[in-house]
Amino acid sequence: MKPLFFFFPLLITAFAACVVEPELHPSPEPERMHAFSDTIDGKSVDLFLLRNENGMEVELSNYGATIVAIRTPDKNGKIEDVTLSYDNLTNLRAGKSYFGCVVGRFANRIGGAQFTLDGQEYTVPKNDGDNALHGGINSIDKQVWKARKMNDAVRFTIEIPDGANGYPGKMNVTVLYSLRIDNSLVIDYTATTDKTTVVNLTNHAYFNLSGDPSKQILDHVVKMRAKQFTPVDSSLIPSGELRDVKGTPFDFMNAKSIGTDIQQPDEQLLRGKGYDHNFVLNASNEEAAVEVVEPRSGRKMEVFTTQPGVQFYTGNFLNGTEKGRGTAYQFRTGFCLETQQFPDAPNQPNFPSAVLKAREQWKGQTIYRFSIQR
Ligand code: GLA
């Protein structure tokens, strides 16, 4: 018989493995899983969980390729959801505010719901006054995507048929969500088409870093590397101008709280009912385009992106009709940082092109990185 000390190293290794190894296939809580699972048109809808060694968790649904929850620690180590989200798939399906989903094929607005491409005019559905918003009704945010779970990532794919919602070209979209050890949620997008089309893909997550979604987000401190923004008309369509933020309420070059200037009698703020504008990003690759800190919890979120713009939206249309997490989400209880091509790019010759040609691939990456600022 082997002496006991022979087994000690093995026991210690096994114990260490339990302590430091990431959980490769964590499962959502059974109740959450149940609330978010169903079969829609013969397609299975499931809830996926990513968890890293720090206890940060991200829940994802293949309905709309949606972020259902992001749980991160505050300065005392308390882990809470920092998104506005629903409690079940029924509410997610009925939702009208785009909580956490991927929007496309053309996120944000297209003025007059029409554009010309290669000399041909396209008309797309009007779902925001006279304009098209977020790809139209029943777009990819209201579809079941194919899903593949990997160790620290989930990949969602969808094929948008040629002509769906009036847009040309069969488009294949992939969205890969990965959770890193440094508390970064990395979102990689790719799109291909078989005909010239337009593309603008983003995630529409609403954040409230306090962890308490019944509180307004006005105390959150924002720093944005954007020297210009794109002013809009009364229906939130850009005029085409790139306006300097300097001397306006849109200047977040130096950190300031969202509430600092939001009440100013500024024409642009009045049109947006707050911030609901595209900012022209100037950050280099290594720099965060946007940094947000919620002082009481100490939670910080940095946004890195390859995209040229970001829609900073301060939840101005929230009015208590969307419910979840024990609350009815009220005016300005969440903010979005939708990294994107510029709104109405298909009609704006001065804006970066959002055209995607057959056999080309469009790629984008956005990272939301969470940490603590004491
Ligand atoms: C985007 C738009 C807003 C609003 C929300 C959804 O952020 O810019 O105007 O439509 O989506 O409510």
XYZ file of C-alpha atoms and ligand atoms in Angstrom:
386
model
C 0.000 0.000 0.000
C 1.275 3.469 -0.908
C 1.992 5.832 2.001
C -0.591 8.637 2.394
C 1.907 11.419 1.553
C 2.063 9.951 -1.969
C -1.467 11.258 -2.582
C -0.916 14.719 -1.082
C 0.464 16.394 -4.212
C -2.441 14.967 -6.211
C -4.947 16.199 -3.655
C -3.380 19.650 -3.588
C -3.381 19.866 -7.405
C -7.014 18.770 -7.536
C -7.957 21.338 -4.880
C -6.061 24.130 -6.672
C -7.775 23.217 -9.932
C -11.163 23.590 -8.251
C -10.227 27.015 -6.931
C -8.543 28.725 -9.885
C -9.869 27.025 -13.016
C -12.667 28.915 -14.753
C -15.963 27.191 -14.967
C -16.055 26.167 -18.594
C -19.736 25.476 -18.966
C -21.689 27.294 -16.266
C -25.472 27.019 -16.580
C -28.019 29.714 -15.839
C -30.123 29.249 -12.708
C -32.869 26.695 -13.478
C -35.615 29.291 -12.915
C -33.976 31.788 -15.270
C -33.431 29.059 -17.818
C -37.084 28.108 -17.610
C -38.269 31.716 -17.916
C -36.220 32.309 -21.065
C -36.618 28.965 -22.888
C -39.223 28.182 -25.517
C -39.706 26.998 -29.064
C -40.717 29.661 -31.562
C -41.653 28.565 -35.106
C -39.907 25.259 -34.455
C -36.704 26.992 -33.345
C -35.338 26.540 -29.880
C -34.769 29.654 -27.763
C -32.282 29.186 -24.926
C -30.496 31.172 -22.281
C -26.690 31.086 -22.224
C -24.425 32.015 -19.355
C -20.836 33.225 -19.456
C -18.983 33.517 -16.156
C -15.363 34.429 -15.529
C -12.995 33.845 -12.625
C -14.005 37.150 -10.997
C -17.612 36.143 -10.769
C -18.694 38.478 -13.580
C -21.625 36.987 -15.472
C -23.294 37.673 -18.793
C -26.600 36.081 -19.774
C -27.493 35.907 -23.450
C -30.541 34.851 -25.408
C -30.573 33.726 -29.020
C -33.860 35.633 -29.335
C -32.533 38.836 -30.931
C -28.941 37.880 -29.962
C -29.795 39.718 -26.766
C -27.789 40.559 -23.656
C -30.241 39.593 -20.923
C -28.004 40.508 -17.970
C -24.485 41.717 -17.156
C -23.588 41.148 -13.516
C -20.493 42.930 -12.250
C -19.068 43.695 -8.805
C -19.277 47.127 -7.156
C -16.505 48.581 -4.954
C -17.628 46.324 -2.067
C -17.681 43.216 -4.220
C -21.466 43.172 -4.505
C -22.410 41.618 -7.829
C -25.467 43.162 -9.505
C -27.008 43.423 -12.946
C -26.001 46.682 -14.630
C -28.479 46.458 -17.513
C -32.171 47.180 -17.948
C -33.653 43.815 -18.745
C -36.758 41.683 -18.704
C -37.573 38.780 -16.405
C -38.744 36.376 -19.087
C -38.910 35.651 -22.791
C -42.550 36.754 -23.048
C -41.602 40.299 -22.028
C -38.440 40.236 -24.127
C -40.530 39.311 -27.184
C -43.109 42.013 -26.450
C -40.474 44.660 -25.648
C -40.448 47.860 -27.701
C -37.347 49.559 -26.326
C -34.675 47.251 -27.770
C -33.214 46.205 -24.390
C -29.886 44.452 -25.002
C -30.650 43.160 -28.488
C -28.678 43.435 -31.698
C -30.280 45.881 -34.118
C -29.840 45.870 -37.890
C -29.466 45.445 -40.744
C -29.494 49.195 -40.503
C -29.433 50.396 -36.890
C -30.664 53.922 -36.084
C -32.637 56.027 -38.561
C -32.934 56.335 -42.303
C -34.615 59.622 -43.211
C -37.874 59.303 -45.153
C -37.366 55.518 -45.005
C -35.700 55.543 -48.413
C -32.288 55.655 -50.013
C -30.608 55.206 -53.368
C -27.948 52.605 -54.000
C -26.246 52.011 -57.351
C -28.885 54.230 -58.952
C -31.789 52.234 -57.610
C -34.222 53.643 -55.067
C -35.173 51.489 -52.077
C -38.140 52.074 -49.814
C -38.091 50.513 -46.371
C -40.875 50.445 -43.748
C -41.577 53.601 -41.756
C -41.657 52.692 -38.093
C -40.623 56.007 -36.514
C -42.828 58.762 -37.940
C -41.724 59.132 -41.555
C -38.407 57.426 -40.900
C -37.072 53.883 -40.643
C -35.658 52.903 -37.247
C -33.431 49.947 -36.333
C -34.079 47.891 -39.491
C -37.885 48.024 -39.294
C -40.540 45.939 -37.609
C -39.758 42.274 -36.899
C -36.161 42.783 -37.851
C -33.256 40.737 -36.448
C -33.998 41.910 -32.892
C -37.264 39.946 -33.070
C -35.893 36.760 -34.659
C -34.504 33.513 -33.312
C -30.800 33.260 -34.140
C -28.751 30.076 -34.375
C -26.533 29.699 -31.329
C -23.308 27.950 -30.522
C -21.879 27.923 -27.011
C -18.120 27.812 -26.606
C -16.037 27.877 -23.433
C -15.957 31.607 -22.841
C -18.084 32.762 -25.758
C -21.428 32.383 -27.488
C -21.810 32.801 -31.229
C -25.109 33.809 -32.801
C -25.779 33.718 -36.541
C -28.697 34.735 -38.718
C -29.455 34.946 -42.408
C -31.514 37.961 -43.442
C -33.318 37.165 -46.713
C -32.845 39.320 -49.818
C -35.557 41.990 -49.779
C -36.507 41.516 -46.102
C -37.967 44.823 -44.889
C -37.117 46.247 -48.310
C -33.321 46.018 -48.041
C -31.404 44.455 -50.916
C -29.164 41.390 -50.579
C -29.192 38.205 -48.584
C -27.111 39.101 -45.556
C -25.370 36.715 -43.188
C -24.672 38.179 -39.778
C -22.534 36.742 -36.997
C -22.324 38.155 -33.498
C -19.804 36.636 -31.125
C -19.981 37.547 -27.430
C -16.842 36.683 -25.413
C -16.201 37.295 -21.742
C -12.573 37.890 -20.796
C -10.742 37.559 -17.514
C -10.293 41.374 -17.364
C -14.109 41.778 -17.161
C -14.424 42.768 -20.808
C -17.460 41.741 -22.758
C -16.205 41.638 -26.344
C -18.721 41.783 -29.193
C -17.460 40.823 -32.654
C -19.751 41.433 -35.592
C -19.379 40.226 -39.174
C -21.711 40.651 -42.126
C -21.596 39.478 -45.718
C -24.051 40.014 -48.557
C -24.700 38.656 -52.039
C -25.774 42.076 -53.430
C -24.741 45.634 -52.690
C -26.568 46.737 -49.540
C -26.209 48.930 -46.452
C -25.127 47.727 -43.023
C -25.209 49.176 -39.534
C -25.125 46.696 -36.655
C -25.030 47.524 -32.978
C -26.058 46.274 -29.580
C -28.763 48.301 -27.865
C -28.008 47.479 -24.191
C -29.227 49.984 -21.606
C -26.917 50.451 -18.629
C -27.474 51.614 -15.100
C -24.177 51.041 -13.320
C -25.670 51.764 -9.892
C -27.167 48.270 -9.949
C -30.527 49.829 -9.034
C -32.631 50.292 -12.179
C -35.247 52.339 -10.330
C -32.729 55.202 -10.065
C -32.090 57.751 -12.794
C -28.698 57.719 -14.511
C -28.023 61.470 -14.190
C -25.198 61.002 -11.645
C -23.168 58.789 -13.959
C -19.990 60.593 -15.006
C -19.182 60.353 -18.724
C -16.008 61.077 -20.628
C -16.251 60.741 -24.385
C -13.449 61.077 -26.925
C -15.637 62.888 -29.439
C -14.869 66.406 -30.674
C -17.982 66.516 -32.863
C -21.516 65.239 -32.991
C -24.125 65.052 -35.734
C -26.982 67.502 -35.023
C -30.483 66.407 -35.964
C -33.801 67.828 -37.176
C -36.996 67.491 -35.142
C -37.451 63.864 -36.294
C -33.882 63.027 -35.207
C -32.455 62.793 -38.743
C -28.954 64.292 -39.034
C -28.598 67.436 -41.138
C -25.240 66.187 -42.414
C -23.291 68.726 -40.365
C -20.455 67.606 -38.088
C -20.712 70.144 -35.268
C -17.969 70.869 -32.734
C -19.016 69.895 -29.210
C -16.939 72.721 -27.732
C -19.108 75.220 -25.908
C -22.212 73.022 -26.173
C -23.906 70.579 -23.751
C -22.487 67.833 -25.997
C -18.943 68.377 -24.769
C -17.929 65.285 -22.784
C -14.226 65.626 -23.676
C -13.689 66.339 -19.974
C -15.624 64.051 -17.667
C -18.963 65.421 -16.438
C -22.131 63.880 -15.101
C -24.968 63.188 -17.524
C -27.162 65.556 -15.528
C -24.777 68.536 -15.730
C -26.208 70.041 -18.927
C -29.130 67.794 -19.844
C -31.732 70.387 -18.726
C -30.231 73.230 -20.723
C -32.642 74.941 -23.125
C -30.533 73.759 -26.044
C -32.366 73.121 -29.334
C -30.608 69.784 -29.914
C -31.338 68.547 -26.388
C -34.965 69.599 -26.746
C -35.264 67.686 -30.027
C -33.807 64.546 -28.460
C -35.704 65.040 -25.157
C -32.202 64.679 -23.730
C -29.168 63.086 -25.360
C -30.132 60.932 -28.341
C -27.315 61.815 -30.695
C -24.482 60.326 -32.686
C -21.013 61.358 -31.535
C -18.050 61.303 -33.923
C -15.371 59.251 -32.212
C -11.726 60.313 -32.138
C -10.235 57.638 -29.870
C -7.196 55.708 -31.033
C -7.430 51.908 -31.011
C -6.023 51.515 -27.511
C -8.112 54.301 -25.982
C -11.607 53.933 -24.657
C -14.009 55.895 -26.838
C -16.233 56.398 -23.798
C -15.740 55.965 -20.056
C -18.621 56.003 -17.599
C -18.336 55.948 -13.808
C -21.147 55.631 -11.289
C -19.580 57.254 -8.219
C -21.562 55.550 -5.427
C -21.038 51.963 -6.559
C -17.588 52.765 -7.994
C -18.490 50.811 -11.121
C -16.718 51.957 -14.249
C -17.481 50.946 -17.818
C -15.149 51.667 -20.721
C -16.247 51.308 -24.320
C -13.718 50.498 -27.024
C -14.830 50.236 -30.628
C -13.751 50.014 -34.243
C -16.916 51.876 -35.255
C -16.821 55.559 -36.298
C -19.716 56.713 -34.113
C -21.716 56.106 -30.971
C -25.364 56.937 -30.287
C -25.509 58.275 -26.756
C -29.127 57.846 -25.708
C -30.242 58.701 -22.187
C -33.435 56.640 -22.010
C -35.641 59.612 -22.825
C -38.482 57.459 -24.159
C -38.658 55.169 -21.118
C -41.973 55.803 -19.379
C -42.664 52.835 -17.131
C -44.260 50.581 -19.745
C -41.273 48.188 -19.870
C -40.952 46.083 -16.728
C -38.389 43.795 -15.159
C -36.111 43.341 -12.155
C -38.903 44.326 -9.777
C -39.442 47.725 -11.346
C -41.128 49.597 -14.174
C -38.331 51.314 -16.057
C -38.923 55.054 -15.841
C -37.620 58.084 -17.743
C -33.806 58.138 -17.857
C -33.190 55.078 -15.706
C -30.818 53.660 -18.327
C -28.422 54.955 -20.972
C -27.223 53.367 -24.208
C -23.909 53.665 -25.995
C -24.753 52.196 -29.384
C -21.510 52.015 -31.349
C -22.404 52.472 -34.992
C -22.102 53.840 -38.491
C -23.614 57.309 -38.585
C -27.421 57.515 -38.687
C -28.908 58.056 -42.141
C -25.481 57.315 -43.699
C -27.131 55.952 -46.897
C -28.470 59.478 -47.596
C -25.498 61.489 -46.321
C -22.560 61.804 -48.727
C -20.364 63.425 -46.023
C -20.697 60.519 -43.605
C -18.530 57.387 -43.616
C -20.005 54.938 -46.098
C -22.245 52.177 -44.764
C -22.368 50.369 -48.112
C -21.407 46.700 -48.201
C -20.728 45.079 -51.556
C -21.198 41.471 -52.584
C -18.343 39.196 -51.538
C -16.972 41.833 -49.117
C -17.068 41.299 -45.382
C -17.973 43.994 -42.879
C -16.387 43.544 -39.458
C -16.803 45.484 -36.267
C -15.741 45.060 -32.670
C -17.008 46.739 -29.517
C -15.785 46.029 -26.007
C -17.563 46.968 -22.791
C -14.969 46.656 -20.026
C -15.984 46.827 -16.373
C -13.790 47.797 -13.425
C -13.882 49.746 -10.166
C -12.897 53.372 -9.630
C -12.433 54.211 -5.945
C -32.259 54.603 -30.269
C -32.836 55.826 -30.840
C -33.806 56.413 -29.881
C -34.872 55.407 -29.517
C -34.239 54.163 -28.988
C -35.269 53.103 -28.736
O -31.395 54.879 -29.251
O -31.865 56.770 -31.199
O -34.372 57.561 -30.428
O -35.604 55.104 -30.656
O -33.285 53.697 -29.905
O -36.313 53.537 -27.936
